[in-house]
mmCIF file of C-alpha atoms in Angstrom:
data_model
loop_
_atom_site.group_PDB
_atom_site.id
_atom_site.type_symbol
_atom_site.label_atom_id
_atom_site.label_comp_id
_atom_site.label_asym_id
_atom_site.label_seq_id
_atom_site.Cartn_x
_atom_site.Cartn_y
_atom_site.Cartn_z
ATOM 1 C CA UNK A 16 -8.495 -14.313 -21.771
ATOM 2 C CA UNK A 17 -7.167 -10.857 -22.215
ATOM 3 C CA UNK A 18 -8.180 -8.488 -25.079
ATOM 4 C CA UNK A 19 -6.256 -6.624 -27.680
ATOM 5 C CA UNK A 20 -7.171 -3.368 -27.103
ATOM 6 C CA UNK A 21 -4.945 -2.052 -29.949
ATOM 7 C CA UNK A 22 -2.911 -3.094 -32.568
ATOM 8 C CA UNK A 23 -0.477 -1.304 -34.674
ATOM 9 C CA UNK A 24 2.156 -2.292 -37.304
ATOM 10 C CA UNK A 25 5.946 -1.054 -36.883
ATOM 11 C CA UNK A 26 7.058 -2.744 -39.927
ATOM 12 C CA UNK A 27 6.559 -5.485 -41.900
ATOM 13 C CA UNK A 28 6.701 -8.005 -39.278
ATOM 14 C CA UNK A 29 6.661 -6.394 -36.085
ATOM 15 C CA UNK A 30 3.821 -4.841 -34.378
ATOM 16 C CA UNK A 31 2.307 -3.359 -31.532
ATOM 17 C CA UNK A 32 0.235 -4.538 -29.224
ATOM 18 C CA UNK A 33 -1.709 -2.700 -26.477
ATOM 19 C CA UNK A 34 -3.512 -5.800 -24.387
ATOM 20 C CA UNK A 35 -6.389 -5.261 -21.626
ATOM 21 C CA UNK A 36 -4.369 -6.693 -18.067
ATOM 22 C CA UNK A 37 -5.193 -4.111 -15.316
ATOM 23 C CA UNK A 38 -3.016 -6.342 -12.527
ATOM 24 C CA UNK A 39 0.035 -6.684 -14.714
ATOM 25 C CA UNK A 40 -0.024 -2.965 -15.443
ATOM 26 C CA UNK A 41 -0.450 -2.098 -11.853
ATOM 27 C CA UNK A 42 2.395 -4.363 -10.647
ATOM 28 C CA UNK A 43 4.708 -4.699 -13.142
ATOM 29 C CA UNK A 44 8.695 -3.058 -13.534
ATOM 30 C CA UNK A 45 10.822 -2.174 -15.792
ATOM 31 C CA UNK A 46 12.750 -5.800 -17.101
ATOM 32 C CA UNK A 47 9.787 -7.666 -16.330
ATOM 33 C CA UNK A 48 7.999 -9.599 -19.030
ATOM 34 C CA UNK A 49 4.885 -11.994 -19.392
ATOM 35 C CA UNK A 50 4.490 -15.552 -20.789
ATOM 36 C CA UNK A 51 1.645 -15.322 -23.365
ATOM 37 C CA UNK A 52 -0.062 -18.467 -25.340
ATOM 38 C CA UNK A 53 -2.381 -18.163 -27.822
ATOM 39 C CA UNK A 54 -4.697 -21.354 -28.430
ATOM 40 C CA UNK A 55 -5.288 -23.767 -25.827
ATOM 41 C CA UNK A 56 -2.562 -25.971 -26.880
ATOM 42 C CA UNK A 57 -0.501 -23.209 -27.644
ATOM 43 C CA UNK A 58 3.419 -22.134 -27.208
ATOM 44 C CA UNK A 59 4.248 -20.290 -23.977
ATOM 45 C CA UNK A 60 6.166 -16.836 -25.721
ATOM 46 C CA UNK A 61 8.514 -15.190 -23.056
ATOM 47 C CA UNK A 62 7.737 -11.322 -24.233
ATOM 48 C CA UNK A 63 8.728 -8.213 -22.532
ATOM 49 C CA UNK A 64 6.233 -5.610 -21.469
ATOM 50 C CA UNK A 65 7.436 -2.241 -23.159
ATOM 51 C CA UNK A 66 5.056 -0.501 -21.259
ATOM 52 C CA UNK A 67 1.485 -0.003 -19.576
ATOM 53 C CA UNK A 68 -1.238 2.273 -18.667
ATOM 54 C CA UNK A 69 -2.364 2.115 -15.245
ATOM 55 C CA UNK A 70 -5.857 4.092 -15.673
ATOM 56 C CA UNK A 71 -6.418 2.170 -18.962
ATOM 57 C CA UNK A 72 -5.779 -0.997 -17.220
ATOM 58 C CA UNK A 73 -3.370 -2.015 -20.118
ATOM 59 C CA UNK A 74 0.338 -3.295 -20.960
ATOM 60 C CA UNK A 75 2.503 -2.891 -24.167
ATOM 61 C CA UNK A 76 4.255 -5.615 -25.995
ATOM 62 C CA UNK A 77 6.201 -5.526 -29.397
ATOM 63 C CA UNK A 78 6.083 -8.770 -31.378
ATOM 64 C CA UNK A 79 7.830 -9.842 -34.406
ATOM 65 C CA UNK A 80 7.047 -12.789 -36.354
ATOM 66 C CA UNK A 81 9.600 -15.234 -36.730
ATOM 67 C CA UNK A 82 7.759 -18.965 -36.166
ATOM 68 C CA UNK A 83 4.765 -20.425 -35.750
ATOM 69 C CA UNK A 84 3.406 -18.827 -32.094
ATOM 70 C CA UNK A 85 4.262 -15.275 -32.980
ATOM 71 C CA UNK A 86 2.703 -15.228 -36.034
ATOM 72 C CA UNK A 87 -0.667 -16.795 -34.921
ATOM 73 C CA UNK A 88 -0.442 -13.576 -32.294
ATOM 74 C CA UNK A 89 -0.085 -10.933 -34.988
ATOM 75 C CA UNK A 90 -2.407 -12.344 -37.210
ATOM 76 C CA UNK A 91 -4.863 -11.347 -33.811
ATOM 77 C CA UNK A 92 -6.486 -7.954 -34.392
ATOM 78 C CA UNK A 93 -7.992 -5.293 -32.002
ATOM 79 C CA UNK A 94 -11.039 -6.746 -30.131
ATOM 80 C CA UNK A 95 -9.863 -10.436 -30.411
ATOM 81 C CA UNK A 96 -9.031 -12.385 -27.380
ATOM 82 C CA UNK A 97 -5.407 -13.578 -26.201
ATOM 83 C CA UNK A 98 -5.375 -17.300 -24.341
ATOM 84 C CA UNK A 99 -3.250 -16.287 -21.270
ATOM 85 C CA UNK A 100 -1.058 -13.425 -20.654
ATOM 86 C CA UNK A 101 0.934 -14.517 -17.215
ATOM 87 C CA UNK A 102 3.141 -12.095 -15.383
ATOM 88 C CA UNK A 103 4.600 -10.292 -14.475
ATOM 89 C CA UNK A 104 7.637 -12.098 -14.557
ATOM 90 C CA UNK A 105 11.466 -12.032 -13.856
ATOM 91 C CA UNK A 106 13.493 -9.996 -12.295
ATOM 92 C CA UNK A 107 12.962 -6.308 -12.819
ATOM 93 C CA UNK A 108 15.953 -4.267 -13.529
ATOM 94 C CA UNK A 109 17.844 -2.950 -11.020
ATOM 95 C CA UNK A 110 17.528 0.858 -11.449
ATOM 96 C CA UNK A 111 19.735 4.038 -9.351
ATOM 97 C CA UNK A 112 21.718 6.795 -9.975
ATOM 98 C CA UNK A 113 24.878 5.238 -12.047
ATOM 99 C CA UNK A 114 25.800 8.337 -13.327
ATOM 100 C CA UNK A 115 25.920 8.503 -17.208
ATOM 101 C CA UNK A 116 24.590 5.070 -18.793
ATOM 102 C CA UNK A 117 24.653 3.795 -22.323
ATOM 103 C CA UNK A 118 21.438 1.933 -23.437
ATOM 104 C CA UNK A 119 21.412 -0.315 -26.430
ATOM 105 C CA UNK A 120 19.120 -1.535 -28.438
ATOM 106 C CA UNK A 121 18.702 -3.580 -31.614
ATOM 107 C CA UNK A 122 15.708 -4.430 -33.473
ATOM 108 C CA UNK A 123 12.712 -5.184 -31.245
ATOM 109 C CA UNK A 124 14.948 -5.147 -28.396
ATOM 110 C CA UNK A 125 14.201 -1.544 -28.357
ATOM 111 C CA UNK A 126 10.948 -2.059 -26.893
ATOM 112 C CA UNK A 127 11.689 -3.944 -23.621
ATOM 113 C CA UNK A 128 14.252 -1.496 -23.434
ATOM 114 C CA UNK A 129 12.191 1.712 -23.152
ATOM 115 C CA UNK A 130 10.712 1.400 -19.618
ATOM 116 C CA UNK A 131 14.562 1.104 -18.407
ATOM 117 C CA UNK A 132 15.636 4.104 -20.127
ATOM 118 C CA UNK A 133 12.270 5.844 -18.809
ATOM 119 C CA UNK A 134 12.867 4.223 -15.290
ATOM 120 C CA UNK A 135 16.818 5.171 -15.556
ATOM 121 C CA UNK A 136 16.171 8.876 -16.357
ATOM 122 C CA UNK A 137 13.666 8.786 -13.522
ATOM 123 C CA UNK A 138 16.006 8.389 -11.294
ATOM 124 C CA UNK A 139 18.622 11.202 -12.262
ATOM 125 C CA UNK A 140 20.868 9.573 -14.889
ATOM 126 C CA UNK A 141 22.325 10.849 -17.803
ATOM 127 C CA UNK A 142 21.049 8.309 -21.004
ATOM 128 C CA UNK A 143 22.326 8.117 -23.905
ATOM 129 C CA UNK A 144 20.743 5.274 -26.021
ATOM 130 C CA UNK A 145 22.145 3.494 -29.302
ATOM 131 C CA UNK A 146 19.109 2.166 -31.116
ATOM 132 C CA UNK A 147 20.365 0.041 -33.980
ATOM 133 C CA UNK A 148 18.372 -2.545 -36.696
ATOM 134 C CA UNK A 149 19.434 -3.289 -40.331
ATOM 135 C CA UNK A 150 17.463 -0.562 -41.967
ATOM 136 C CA UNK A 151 15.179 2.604 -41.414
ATOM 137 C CA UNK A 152 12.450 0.441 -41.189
ATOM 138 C CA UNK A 153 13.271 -1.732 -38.472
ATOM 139 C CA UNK A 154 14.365 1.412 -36.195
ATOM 140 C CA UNK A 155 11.106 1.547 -33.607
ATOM 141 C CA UNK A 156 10.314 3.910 -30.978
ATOM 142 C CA UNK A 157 12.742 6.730 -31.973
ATOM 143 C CA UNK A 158 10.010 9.896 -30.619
ATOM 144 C CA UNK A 159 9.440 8.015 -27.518
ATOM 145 C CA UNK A 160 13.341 7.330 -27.004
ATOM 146 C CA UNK A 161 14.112 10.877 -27.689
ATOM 147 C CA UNK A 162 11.663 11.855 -24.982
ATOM 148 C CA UNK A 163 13.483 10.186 -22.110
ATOM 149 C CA UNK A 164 17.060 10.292 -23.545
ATOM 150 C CA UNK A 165 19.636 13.104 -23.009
ATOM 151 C CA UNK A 166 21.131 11.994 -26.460
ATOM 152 C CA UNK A 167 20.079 8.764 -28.941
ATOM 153 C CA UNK A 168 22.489 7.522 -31.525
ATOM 154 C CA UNK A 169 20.364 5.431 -34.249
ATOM 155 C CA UNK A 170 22.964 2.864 -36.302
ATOM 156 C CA UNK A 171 21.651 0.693 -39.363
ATOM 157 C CA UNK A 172 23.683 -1.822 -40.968
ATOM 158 C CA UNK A 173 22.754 -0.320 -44.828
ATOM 159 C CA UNK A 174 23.383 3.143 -43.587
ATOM 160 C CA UNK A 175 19.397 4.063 -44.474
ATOM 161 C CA UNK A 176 19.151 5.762 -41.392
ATOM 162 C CA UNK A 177 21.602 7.804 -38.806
ATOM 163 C CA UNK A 178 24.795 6.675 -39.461
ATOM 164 C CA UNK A 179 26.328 3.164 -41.045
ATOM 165 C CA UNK A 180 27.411 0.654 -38.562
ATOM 166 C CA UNK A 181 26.769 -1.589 -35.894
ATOM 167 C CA UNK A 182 25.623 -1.084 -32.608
ATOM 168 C CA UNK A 183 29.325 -2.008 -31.033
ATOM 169 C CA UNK A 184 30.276 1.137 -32.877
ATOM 170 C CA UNK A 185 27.983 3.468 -31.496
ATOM 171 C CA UNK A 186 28.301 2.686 -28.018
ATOM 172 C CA UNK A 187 31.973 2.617 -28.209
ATOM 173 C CA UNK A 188 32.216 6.112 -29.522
ATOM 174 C CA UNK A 189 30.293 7.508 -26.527
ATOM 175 C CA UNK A 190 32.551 5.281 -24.073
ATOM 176 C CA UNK A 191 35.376 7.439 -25.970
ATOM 177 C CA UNK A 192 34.694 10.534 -25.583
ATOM 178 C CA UNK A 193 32.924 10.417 -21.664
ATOM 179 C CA UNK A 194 33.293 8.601 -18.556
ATOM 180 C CA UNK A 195 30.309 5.582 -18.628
ATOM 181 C CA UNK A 196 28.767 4.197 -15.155
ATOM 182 C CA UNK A 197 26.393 1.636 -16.427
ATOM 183 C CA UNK A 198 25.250 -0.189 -20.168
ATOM 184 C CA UNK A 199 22.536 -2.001 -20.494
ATOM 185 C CA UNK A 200 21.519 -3.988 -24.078
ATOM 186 C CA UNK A 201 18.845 -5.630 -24.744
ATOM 187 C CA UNK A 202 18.769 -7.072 -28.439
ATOM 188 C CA UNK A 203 19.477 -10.449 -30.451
ATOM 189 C CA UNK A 204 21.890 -12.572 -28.351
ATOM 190 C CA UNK A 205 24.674 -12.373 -30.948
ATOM 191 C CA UNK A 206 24.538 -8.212 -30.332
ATOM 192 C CA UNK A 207 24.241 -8.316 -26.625
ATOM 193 C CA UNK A 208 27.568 -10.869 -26.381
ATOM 194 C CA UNK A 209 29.777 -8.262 -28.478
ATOM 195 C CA UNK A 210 28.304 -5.243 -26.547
ATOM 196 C CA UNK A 211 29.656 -7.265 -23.514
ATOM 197 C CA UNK A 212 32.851 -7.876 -24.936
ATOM 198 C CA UNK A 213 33.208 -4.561 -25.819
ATOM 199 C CA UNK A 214 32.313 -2.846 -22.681
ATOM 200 C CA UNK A 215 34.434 -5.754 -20.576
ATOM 201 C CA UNK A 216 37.846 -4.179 -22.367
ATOM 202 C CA UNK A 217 36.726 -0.481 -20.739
ATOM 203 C CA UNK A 218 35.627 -2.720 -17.833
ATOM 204 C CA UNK A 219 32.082 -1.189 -17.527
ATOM 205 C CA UNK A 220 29.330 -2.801 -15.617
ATOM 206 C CA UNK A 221 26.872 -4.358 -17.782
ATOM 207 C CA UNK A 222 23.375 -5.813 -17.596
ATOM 208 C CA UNK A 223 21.367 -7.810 -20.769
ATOM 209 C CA UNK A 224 18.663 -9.319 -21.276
ATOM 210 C CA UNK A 225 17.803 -13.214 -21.044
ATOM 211 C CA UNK A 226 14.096 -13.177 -20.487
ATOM 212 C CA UNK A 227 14.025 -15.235 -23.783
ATOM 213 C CA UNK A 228 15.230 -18.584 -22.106
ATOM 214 C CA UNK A 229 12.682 -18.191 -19.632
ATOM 215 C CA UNK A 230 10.146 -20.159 -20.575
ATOM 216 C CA UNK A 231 8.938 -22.063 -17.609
ATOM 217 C CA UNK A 232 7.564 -18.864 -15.983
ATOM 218 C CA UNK A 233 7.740 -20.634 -12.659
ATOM 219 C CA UNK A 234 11.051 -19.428 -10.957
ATOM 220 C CA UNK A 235 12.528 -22.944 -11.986
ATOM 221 C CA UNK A 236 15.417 -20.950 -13.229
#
């Protein structure tokens, strides 16, 4: 059983949880994620940890409710109990000097992307990261992006916010005007295959995300 220590509400259906799990916090890397099930006979939910605290003993995850298992974890408040967290999991990201990298990141993929970018600019890059979602509202993590980025680009498909587009767009005018080492993109599948496509034409290395097939939790894969 691990405790929600805090919760907080990025938009309408995605929030933010901070969730006691002192060994996860301690061990964990950027990429990894945990398996978390709430109710005995619950779903195992492959989520990314978007960060931790390793005096508070706690880890970050951003949920957004789309079926049955992620809602019945953000209708949880702070001080209520989660079945299992498990992790961490996966392969953590491979992280060095590239050089200059592009990050992207749409919707909630933002979140699992934020300890890269932090890990990335750790280690001497230059980051520039795309954040992209359908409106203003669905734009997270923006301060904490700008904090560990030497530049962020912010798309939304209405144009609310930044500038009107798609992610493809903003990560192709950086690869236009400067040499890019490295992209990574962590978003919905349909965004990560044509940031792939894209950067395969300027024939840029590129790693994504596929923690959400992961389900077993037990190396099977």
């Amino acid at each position: 059983m691990n405790k929600i220590i805090s919760k907080e509400r990025f938009s309408e259906k995605v929030f933010k949880f901070e969730i006691e799990a002192p060994l996860i916090a301690k061990s964990r890397k950027a990429g990894h994620f945990v398996i978390v099930r709430v109710g005995e006979k619950g779903e195992r939910m492959p989520l990314t940890i978007a960060g931790s605290d390793v005096k508070k003993g706690t880890i970050t995850l951003v949920v957004q409710e789309v079926g049955l298992s992620s809602t019945r974890l953000c209708e949880l408040n702070e001080g209520d109990y989660i079945t299992d967290v498990v992790g961490p999991l996966g392969q953590a990201t491979h992280i060095e000097k590239f050089g200059t990298v592009v990050c992207a990141g749409g919707g909630v993929g933002v979140a699992p992307m934020l300890p890269i970018v932090q890990a990335l600019k750790a280690a001497g890059n230059r980051v520039i990261t795309v954040l992209a979602g359908r409106n203003k509202d669905l734009i997270i993590l923006e301060k904490e992006m700008r904090e560990s980025s030497d530049e962020v680009i912010i798309m939304t498909d209405n144009g609310s916010y930044g500038r009107k587009g798609l992610v493809t767009e903003g990560v192709e005018e950086v690869i236009k005007r400067e040499k890019v080492d490295k992209c990574f993109a962590i978003g919905p599948a349909i965004m990560m295959k044509f940031v792939c496509l894209l950067t395969k034409k300027y024939e840029i290395p590129t790693d994504v995300s596929l923690n959400t097939i992961m389900v077993d939790g037990t190396g099977m894969c």
